GROMACS .gro file of C-alpha atoms in nm:
model
  380
    1MET     CA    1   7.647  -3.090  -5.389
    2HIS     CA    2   7.991  -2.931  -5.377
    3THR     CA    3   8.010  -2.620  -5.160
    4LYS     CA    4   8.221  -2.437  -5.416
    5HIS     CA    5   7.914  -2.420  -5.639
    6THR     CA    6   7.615  -2.198  -5.558
    7LEU     CA    7   7.253  -2.232  -5.665
    8ARG     CA    8   7.084  -1.919  -5.790
    9THR     CA    9   6.748  -1.856  -5.631
   10LEU     CA   10   6.508  -2.088  -5.810
   11ALA     CA   11   6.241  -1.826  -5.858
   12VAL     CA   12   6.487  -1.591  -6.029
   13VAL     CA   13   6.621  -1.865  -6.252
   14ALA     CA   14   6.270  -1.980  -6.339
   15ALA     CA   15   6.167  -1.630  -6.437
   16ALA     CA   16   6.471  -1.598  -6.662
   17GLY     CA   17   6.425  -1.942  -6.808
   18LEU     CA   18   6.057  -1.896  -6.889
   19ALA     CA   19   6.085  -1.554  -7.047
   20LEU     CA   20   6.007  -1.699  -7.388
   21THR     CA   21   6.341  -1.864  -7.471
   22ALA     CA   22   6.631  -1.821  -7.231
   23CYS     CA   23   6.903  -1.614  -7.389
   24GLY     CA   24   7.207  -1.779  -7.540
   25THR     CA   25   7.568  -1.675  -7.532
   26THR     CA   26   7.550  -1.383  -7.769
   27SER     CA   27   7.201  -1.238  -7.783
   28SER     CA   28   6.857  -1.243  -7.621
   29SER     CA   29   6.682  -1.169  -7.949
   30SER     CA   30   6.351  -1.352  -7.988
   31THR     CA   31   6.376  -1.373  -8.367
   32ALA     CA   32   6.611  -1.592  -8.564
   33SER     CA   33   6.919  -1.431  -8.714
   34GLY     CA   34   6.859  -1.401  -9.085
   35SER     CA   35   6.508  -1.545  -9.045
   36GLY     CA   36   6.299  -1.553  -9.358
   37SER     CA   37   6.599  -1.574  -9.592
   38SER     CA   38   6.836  -1.836  -9.455
   39CYS     CA   39   6.628  -2.049  -9.220
   40PRO     CA   40   6.578  -2.385  -9.393
   41SER     CA   41   6.236  -2.544  -9.384
   42GLY     CA   42   6.181  -2.868  -9.196
   43LEU     CA   43   6.439  -2.816  -8.921
   44LYS     CA   44   6.408  -3.077  -8.646
   45ILE     CA   45   6.548  -3.177  -8.315
   46ALA     CA   46   6.509  -3.532  -8.183
   47PHE     CA   47   6.425  -3.677  -7.845
   48LEU     CA   48   6.585  -4.015  -7.769
   49GLY     CA   49   6.463  -4.202  -7.462
   50ALA     CA   50   6.189  -4.421  -7.321
   51GLN     CA   51   5.829  -4.338  -7.411
   52THR     CA   52   5.691  -4.685  -7.338
   53GLY     CA   53   5.796  -4.975  -7.117
   54ASP     CA   54   5.881  -5.008  -6.749
   55TYR     CA   55   6.081  -4.685  -6.733
   56ALA     CA   56   5.867  -4.471  -6.963
   57ASN     CA   57   5.772  -4.218  -6.695
   58LEU     CA   58   6.122  -4.071  -6.678
   59GLY     CA   59   6.147  -4.037  -7.055
   60ILE     CA   60   5.801  -3.884  -7.087
   61ASN     CA   61   5.883  -3.631  -6.814
   62ILE     CA   62   6.179  -3.513  -7.019
   63SER     CA   63   6.011  -3.506  -7.359
   64ASN     CA   64   5.716  -3.318  -7.208
   65GLY     CA   65   5.957  -3.063  -7.064
   66ALA     CA   66   6.113  -3.027  -7.407
   67ASN     CA   67   5.762  -2.969  -7.545
   68VAL     CA   68   5.738  -2.654  -7.332
   69ALA     CA   69   6.067  -2.520  -7.466
   70LEU     CA   70   5.960  -2.601  -7.822
   71ASP     CA   71   5.629  -2.420  -7.776
   72ASP     CA   72   5.813  -2.115  -7.640
   73TYR     CA   73   6.057  -2.119  -7.930
   74ASN     CA   74   5.799  -2.156  -8.206
   75LYS     CA   75   5.585  -1.875  -8.066
   76ALA     CA   76   5.887  -1.646  -8.060
   77ASN     CA   77   6.019  -1.756  -8.401
   78PRO     CA   78   5.724  -1.801  -8.639
   79ASP     CA   79   5.951  -1.761  -8.944
   80CYS     CA   80   6.183  -2.044  -8.843
   81LYS     CA   81   5.973  -2.311  -8.680
   82VAL     CA   82   6.122  -2.634  -8.548
   83THR     CA   83   5.961  -2.972  -8.479
   84MET     CA   84   6.074  -3.244  -8.240
   85GLN     CA   85   6.066  -3.610  -8.343
   86LYS     CA   86   6.050  -3.862  -8.060
   87PHE     CA   87   6.241  -4.190  -8.078
   88ASP     CA   88   6.125  -4.445  -7.820
   89SER     CA   89   6.419  -4.649  -7.691
   90GLN     CA   90   6.226  -4.804  -7.399
   91GLY     CA   91   6.546  -4.736  -7.207
   92ASP     CA   92   6.717  -5.023  -7.391
   93PRO     CA   93   7.074  -4.953  -7.515
   94ASN     CA   94   7.033  -5.197  -7.805
   95GLN     CA   95   6.715  -5.027  -7.921
   96ALA     CA   96   6.874  -4.685  -7.873
   97THR     CA   97   7.166  -4.784  -8.094
   98LYS     CA   98   6.932  -4.867  -8.384
   99LEU     CA   99   6.739  -4.544  -8.332
  100ALA     CA  100   7.060  -4.341  -8.324
  101THR     CA  101   7.136  -4.465  -8.675
  102GLN     CA  102   6.793  -4.345  -8.792
  103ILE     CA  103   6.847  -4.006  -8.627
  104ILE     CA  104   7.191  -3.961  -8.780
  105GLN     CA  105   7.065  -4.049  -9.128
  106ASP     CA  106   6.792  -3.783  -9.109
  107LYS     CA  107   6.986  -3.472  -9.209
  108SER     CA  108   6.700  -3.243  -9.105
  109ILE     CA  109   6.776  -3.334  -8.739
  110ILE     CA  110   7.050  -3.103  -8.614
  111GLY     CA  111   7.039  -3.171  -8.237
  112VAL     CA  112   6.923  -3.433  -7.989
  113VAL     CA  113   6.758  -3.400  -7.648
  114GLY     CA  114   6.894  -3.710  -7.475
  115PRO     CA  115   6.975  -3.988  -7.460
  116ALA     CA  116   6.778  -4.013  -7.138
  117PHE     CA  117   6.958  -4.305  -6.970
  118SER     CA  118   7.326  -4.369  -6.904
  119GLY     CA  119   7.331  -4.710  -7.073
  120GLU     CA  120   7.186  -4.582  -7.398
  121SER     CA  121   7.408  -4.273  -7.383
  122GLY     CA  122   7.715  -4.495  -7.364
  123ALA     CA  123   7.590  -4.718  -7.643
  124THR     CA  124   7.523  -4.430  -7.885
  125GLY     CA  125   7.798  -4.184  -7.797
  126ASP     CA  126   8.049  -4.299  -8.059
  127ALA     CA  127   7.789  -4.284  -8.335
  128PHE     CA  128   7.668  -3.934  -8.251
  129ASN     CA  129   8.024  -3.811  -8.212
  130GLY     CA  130   8.122  -3.957  -8.547
  131ALA     CA  131   7.830  -3.779  -8.710
  132GLY     CA  132   7.904  -3.449  -8.536
  133LEU     CA  133   7.548  -3.445  -8.401
  134VAL     CA  134   7.518  -3.262  -8.070
  135THR     CA  135   7.330  -3.427  -7.783
  136VAL     CA  136   7.214  -3.268  -7.457
  137SER     CA  137   7.095  -3.515  -7.194
  138ALA     CA  138   6.862  -3.411  -6.914
  139SER     CA  139   6.925  -3.717  -6.701
  140ALA     CA  140   7.219  -3.945  -6.793
  141THR     CA  141   7.436  -3.938  -6.479
  142ASP     CA  142   7.711  -4.199  -6.530
  143PRO     CA  143   8.039  -4.008  -6.471
  144ALA     CA  144   8.222  -4.214  -6.735
  145LEU     CA  145   8.016  -4.068  -7.018
  146THR     CA  146   8.242  -3.763  -7.046
  147THR     CA  147   8.566  -3.963  -7.043
  148HIS     CA  148   8.545  -4.098  -7.400
  149GLY     CA  149   8.662  -3.786  -7.579
  150TRP     CA  150   8.323  -3.714  -7.736
  151THR     CA  151   8.279  -3.349  -7.828
  152THR     CA  152   7.907  -3.397  -7.894
  153PHE     CA  153   7.787  -3.527  -7.553
  154HIS     CA  154   7.653  -3.281  -7.294
  155ARG     CA  155   7.431  -3.303  -6.987
  156VAL     CA  156   7.251  -3.042  -6.780
  157VAL     CA  157   7.263  -3.246  -6.456
  158ALA     CA  158   7.526  -3.346  -6.205
  159THR     CA  159   7.668  -3.698  -6.218
  160ASP     CA  160   7.655  -3.997  -5.987
  161ALA     CA  161   8.005  -3.895  -5.876
  162ASP     CA  162   7.838  -3.583  -5.733
  163GLN     CA  163   7.518  -3.751  -5.615
  164ALA     CA  164   7.672  -4.052  -5.438
  165PRO     CA  165   7.886  -3.858  -5.186
  166GLN     CA  166   7.588  -3.639  -5.098
  167ASP     CA  167   7.371  -3.947  -5.053
  168ALA     CA  168   7.632  -4.093  -4.820
  169LYS     CA  169   7.652  -3.763  -4.633
  170TYR     CA  170   7.273  -3.757  -4.589
  171ILE     CA  171   7.271  -4.116  -4.460
  172LYS     CA  172   7.542  -4.036  -4.205
  173ASP     CA  173   7.451  -3.683  -4.099
  174THR     CA  174   7.073  -3.661  -4.140
  175LEU     CA  175   6.960  -4.021  -4.093
  176GLY     CA  176   7.233  -4.096  -3.843
  177ALA     CA  177   7.258  -4.453  -3.967
  178LYS     CA  178   7.520  -4.682  -3.814
  179LYS     CA  179   7.472  -4.993  -4.030
  180VAL     CA  180   7.377  -4.958  -4.397
  181PHE     CA  181   7.279  -5.233  -4.641
  182VAL     CA  182   7.354  -5.129  -5.003
  183ILE     CA  183   7.173  -5.290  -5.298
  184ASP     CA  184   7.199  -5.227  -5.672
  185ASP     CA  185   7.009  -5.348  -5.979
  186SER     CA  186   7.323  -5.453  -6.174
  187SER     CA  187   7.264  -5.178  -6.432
  188GLU     CA  188   7.535  -4.937  -6.537
  189TYR     CA  189   7.351  -4.658  -6.355
  190GLY     CA  190   7.240  -4.848  -6.045
  191LYS     CA  191   7.572  -5.017  -5.976
  192GLY     CA  192   7.767  -4.698  -6.034
  193LEU     CA  193   7.556  -4.498  -5.791
  194ALA     CA  194   7.557  -4.773  -5.528
  195ASP     CA  195   7.935  -4.816  -5.555
  196GLY     CA  196   7.979  -4.444  -5.497
  197VAL     CA  197   7.756  -4.456  -5.190
  198LYS     CA  198   7.950  -4.753  -5.053
  199LYS     CA  199   8.273  -4.560  -5.098
  200GLY     CA  200   8.129  -4.260  -4.916
  201LEU     CA  201   7.995  -4.469  -4.628
  202GLY     CA  202   8.310  -4.672  -4.573
  203ASN     CA  203   8.285  -4.907  -4.276
  204LEU     CA  204   7.920  -4.813  -4.216
  205VAL     CA  205   7.831  -5.059  -4.494
  206THR     CA  206   7.730  -5.377  -4.316
  207SER     CA  207   7.648  -5.582  -4.629
  208THR     CA  208   7.561  -5.558  -4.999
  209ASP     CA  209   7.353  -5.741  -5.258
  210GLU     CA  210   7.266  -5.726  -5.626
  211VAL     CA  211   6.927  -5.774  -5.791
  212GLN     CA  212   6.817  -5.750  -6.154
  213GLN     CA  213   6.602  -5.513  -6.356
  214LYS     CA  214   6.251  -5.651  -6.410
  215GLN     CA  215   6.290  -5.872  -6.101
  216THR     CA  216   5.973  -5.892  -5.890
  217ASP     CA  217   6.056  -6.136  -5.609
  218PHE     CA  218   6.309  -5.989  -5.367
  219SER     CA  219   6.260  -6.241  -5.086
  220ALA     CA  220   6.625  -6.350  -5.079
  221THR     CA  221   6.746  -5.991  -5.051
  222VAL     CA  222   6.479  -5.906  -4.793
  223THR     CA  223   6.598  -6.194  -4.576
  224LYS     CA  224   6.957  -6.070  -4.598
  225VAL     CA  225   6.852  -5.718  -4.501
  226THR     CA  226   6.635  -5.818  -4.206
  227SER     CA  227   6.904  -6.048  -4.068
  228SER     CA  228   7.184  -5.793  -4.111
  229GLY     CA  229   7.080  -5.553  -3.838
  230ALA     CA  230   7.100  -5.263  -4.083
  231ASP     CA  231   6.920  -4.945  -3.978
  232ALA     CA  232   6.919  -4.807  -4.332
  233VAL     CA  233   6.898  -4.946  -4.685
  234PHE     CA  234   7.031  -4.769  -4.994
  235TYR     CA  235   6.912  -4.890  -5.336
  236GLY     CA  236   7.078  -4.800  -5.665
  237GLY     CA  237   6.830  -4.855  -5.946
  238TYR     CA  238   6.494  -4.753  -6.089
  239TYR     CA  239   6.149  -4.697  -5.945
  240ALA     CA  240   5.979  -5.012  -6.075
  241GLU     CA  241   6.202  -5.243  -5.871
  242ALA     CA  242   6.264  -4.998  -5.585
  243GLY     CA  243   5.891  -4.979  -5.509
  244LEU     CA  244   5.851  -5.357  -5.499
  245LEU     CA  245   6.164  -5.392  -5.287
  246VAL     CA  246   6.049  -5.149  -5.018
  247LYS     CA  247   5.701  -5.304  -5.022
  248GLN     CA  248   5.846  -5.647  -4.952
  249LEU     CA  249   6.086  -5.510  -4.691
  250ARG     CA  250   5.801  -5.346  -4.496
  251ALA     CA  251   5.580  -5.653  -4.532
  252ASN     CA  252   5.853  -5.856  -4.365
  253GLY     CA  253   5.890  -5.619  -4.073
  254TYR     CA  254   6.186  -5.405  -4.173
  255LYS     CA  255   6.161  -5.073  -3.983
  256GLY     CA  256   6.479  -4.898  -4.095
  257ALA     CA  257   6.520  -4.609  -4.337
  258PHE     CA  258   6.495  -4.664  -4.714
  259MET     CA  259   6.680  -4.437  -4.954
  260SER     CA  260   6.734  -4.441  -5.329
  261GLY     CA  261   6.853  -4.209  -5.605
  262ASP     CA  262   6.704  -4.025  -5.900
  263GLY     CA  263   6.607  -4.343  -6.086
  264SER     CA  264   6.346  -4.403  -5.816
  265LEU     CA  265   6.215  -4.047  -5.798
  266ASP     CA  266   5.883  -4.107  -5.970
  267PRO     CA  267   5.519  -4.162  -5.866
  268GLY     CA  268   5.568  -4.513  -6.005
  269PHE     CA  269   5.775  -4.584  -5.693
  270ILE     CA  270   5.473  -4.515  -5.472
  271GLN     CA  271   5.241  -4.706  -5.703
  272ALA     CA  272   5.464  -5.014  -5.687
  273ALA     CA  273   5.522  -4.992  -5.311
  274GLY     CA  274   5.183  -4.872  -5.192
  275ALA     CA  275   5.159  -4.546  -4.999
  276ALA     CA  276   5.201  -4.705  -4.656
  277ALA     CA  277   5.528  -4.878  -4.748
  278ALA     CA  278   5.662  -4.583  -4.949
  279ASN     CA  279   5.599  -4.319  -4.681
  280GLY     CA  280   5.921  -4.208  -4.514
  281SER     CA  281   6.145  -4.305  -4.805
  282ILE     CA  282   6.408  -4.056  -4.917
  283LEU     CA  283   6.477  -4.021  -5.290
  284THR     CA  284   6.765  -3.803  -5.403
  285CYS     CA  285   6.823  -3.635  -5.737
  286PRO     CA  286   7.040  -3.376  -5.911
  287CYS     CA  287   6.709  -3.239  -6.044
  288ALA     CA  288   6.542  -2.922  -5.920
  289PRO     CA  289   6.178  -2.902  -5.809
  290SER     CA  290   5.952  -2.737  -6.065
  291SER     CA  291   5.852  -2.375  -6.011
  292ALA     CA  292   5.487  -2.268  -6.014
  293ASP     CA  293   5.529  -2.084  -6.346
  294PHE     CA  294   5.687  -2.383  -6.515
  295THR     CA  295   5.424  -2.619  -6.374
  296SER     CA  296   5.148  -2.402  -6.520
  297LYS     CA  297   5.307  -2.392  -6.866
  298TYR     CA  298   5.391  -2.763  -6.852
  299LYS     CA  299   5.033  -2.860  -6.776
  300ALA     CA  300   4.905  -2.634  -7.054
  301ASP     CA  301   5.140  -2.787  -7.312
  302ASN     CA  302   5.099  -3.149  -7.199
  303ASN     CA  303   4.726  -3.207  -7.160
  304GLY     CA  304   4.719  -3.131  -6.790
  305ALA     CA  305   5.003  -3.367  -6.691
  306GLU     CA  306   5.207  -3.265  -6.386
  307PRO     CA  307   5.584  -3.217  -6.428
  308GLY     CA  308   5.797  -3.491  -6.280
  309THR     CA  309   6.158  -3.595  -6.240
  310TYR     CA  310   6.379  -3.419  -6.496
  311SER     CA  311   6.089  -3.231  -6.660
  312ALA     CA  312   6.253  -2.896  -6.590
  313GLU     CA  313   6.588  -3.033  -6.705
  314GLY     CA  314   6.417  -3.150  -7.025
  315TYR     CA  315   6.311  -2.789  -7.080
  316ASP     CA  316   6.668  -2.670  -7.025
  317ALA     CA  317   6.821  -2.934  -7.253
  318ALA     CA  318   6.586  -2.850  -7.538
  319ASN     CA  319   6.627  -2.478  -7.485
  320VAL     CA  320   7.005  -2.500  -7.516
  321LEU     CA  321   6.953  -2.635  -7.869
  322LEU     CA  322   6.661  -2.411  -7.962
  323SER     CA  323   6.832  -2.093  -7.848
  324GLY     CA  324   7.111  -2.173  -8.091
  325ILE     CA  325   6.866  -2.219  -8.376
  326ALA     CA  326   6.710  -1.885  -8.278
  327GLU     CA  327   7.055  -1.734  -8.335
  328GLY     CA  328   7.084  -1.880  -8.684
  329LYS     CA  329   7.273  -2.202  -8.607
  330TYR     CA  330   7.107  -2.416  -8.871
  331THR     CA  331   7.372  -2.684  -8.931
  332ARG     CA  332   7.495  -2.965  -8.709
  333ALA     CA  333   7.843  -2.812  -8.696
  334ASP     CA  334   7.721  -2.465  -8.604
  335LEU     CA  335   7.481  -2.594  -8.339
  336LEU     CA  336   7.756  -2.809  -8.187
  337ASP     CA  337   7.981  -2.503  -8.162
  338TRP     CA  338   7.695  -2.309  -8.001
  339VAL     CA  339   7.638  -2.573  -7.734
  340ASN     CA  340   8.007  -2.616  -7.659
  341SER     CA  341   8.034  -2.242  -7.584
  342TYR     CA  342   7.692  -2.207  -7.415
  343ASP     CA  343   7.684  -1.984  -7.106
  344ALA     CA  344   7.341  -1.870  -6.988
  345ASP     CA  345   7.086  -1.897  -6.710
  346GLY     CA  346   6.845  -2.187  -6.748
  347LEU     CA  347   6.532  -2.283  -6.563
  348THR     CA  348   6.709  -2.510  -6.315
  349LYS     CA  349   7.056  -2.357  -6.291
  350HIS     CA  350   7.317  -2.155  -6.477
  351ILE     CA  351   7.427  -2.370  -6.769
  352LYS     CA  352   7.784  -2.374  -6.889
  353PHE     CA  353   7.961  -2.684  -7.014
  354ASN     CA  354   8.313  -2.801  -6.937
  355ASN     CA  355   8.391  -3.100  -7.159
  356GLY     CA  356   8.021  -3.181  -7.159
  357GLU     CA  357   7.968  -3.144  -6.783
  358VAL     CA  358   7.744  -2.870  -6.647
  359SER     CA  359   7.923  -2.638  -6.408
  360THR     CA  360   7.649  -2.596  -6.143
  361VAL     CA  361   7.598  -2.892  -5.908
  362VAL     CA  362   7.315  -2.929  -5.654
  363ILE     CA  363   7.171  -3.254  -5.514
  364TYR     CA  364   6.818  -3.254  -5.368
  365ALA     CA  365   6.655  -3.488  -5.116
  366TYR     CA  366   6.284  -3.561  -5.174
  367LYS     CA  367   6.084  -3.727  -4.897
  368VAL     CA  368   5.775  -3.939  -4.950
  369GLY     CA  369   5.492  -3.842  -4.717
  370GLY     CA  370   5.115  -3.876  -4.732
  371GLY     CA  371   5.151  -4.101  -5.033
  372LYS     CA  372   5.319  -3.826  -5.237
  373ILE     CA  373   5.669  -3.710  -5.321
  374GLN     CA  374   5.722  -3.386  -5.131
  375PRO     CA  375   5.922  -3.090  -5.270
  376GLY     CA  376   6.295  -3.150  -5.264
  377GLN     CA  377   6.546  -2.964  -5.050
  378PRO     CA  378   6.916  -2.918  -5.129
  379ILE     CA  379   7.148  -3.145  -4.935
  380LYS     CA  380   7.392  -2.921  -4.749
   0.00000   0.00000   0.00000
């Protein structure tokens, strides 16, 4: 978190965000401009991200959050209803690239919630930009994604360039660690976050290692950690591997702190590690905890499921698009212009884009205790 940015009180933001559809840049009207005469039938937005596979939980959290925004919109705009088509990338950039082609060819799709992951965002960015199809990601945090000159890419979360320094600050100031072992999963996301943490920690980094996604045996890395004398471990990667890693660390007697980023902030981390091994871990994220009002609506719209990491950001990402449609932005070009000039309170923060980056930056630290992820607190 940068101190020059301030976070509006979450309860106030949540109330504004959940008042049907959050207002856009020009009007808070709950009916579509010109509805009934100019609203085309069959308007769609798309969701692009994992719905199955090892990293499905994160994608489902986001698409479920978008479901809440869609339900709000359709109730407020019965004369200009919108549907959302989900495209399951399984978090695989190659799969996402094929799906992006399908999305672009469907002219009834005028905006995209996603892509969910940094790798697939990078792989599809050129295609979406070439098609003039606006995308709003709830969770892609690679800083490089806004350096390609794409006018169509946007995200409602801070980047790893914001998260990594705050993670390093927490390790130094809150954990008081003197020797830190940094590990990454070799992915675009995991390596980028871990490299940023290493930079922030400087000479506190005692050693480093790389593992692979879908790896299950971390014995070599565990041996390196336990012999290093490190009093803290930072892992850049996703929950499936992070949970197994901390489980194996604890089983081999490691007593130091374990910390990871937003890719590990999921109940799947605890399931993979076991509650005893997971307890005490710190998981950071540029994502806000869900308010009580949002949790209630989320459960009602998603068969009783609890909101998770990036669920509220999924709501915000979808609502940015839907609020434009509510104002009569029915073409890809018009909706892109709407998003590029968007300036309104959302559920998680005030949302305004600067070359695709959201202006409000807050990083939260979530602790695992009692076998559950506890509510996050801003890192100050």
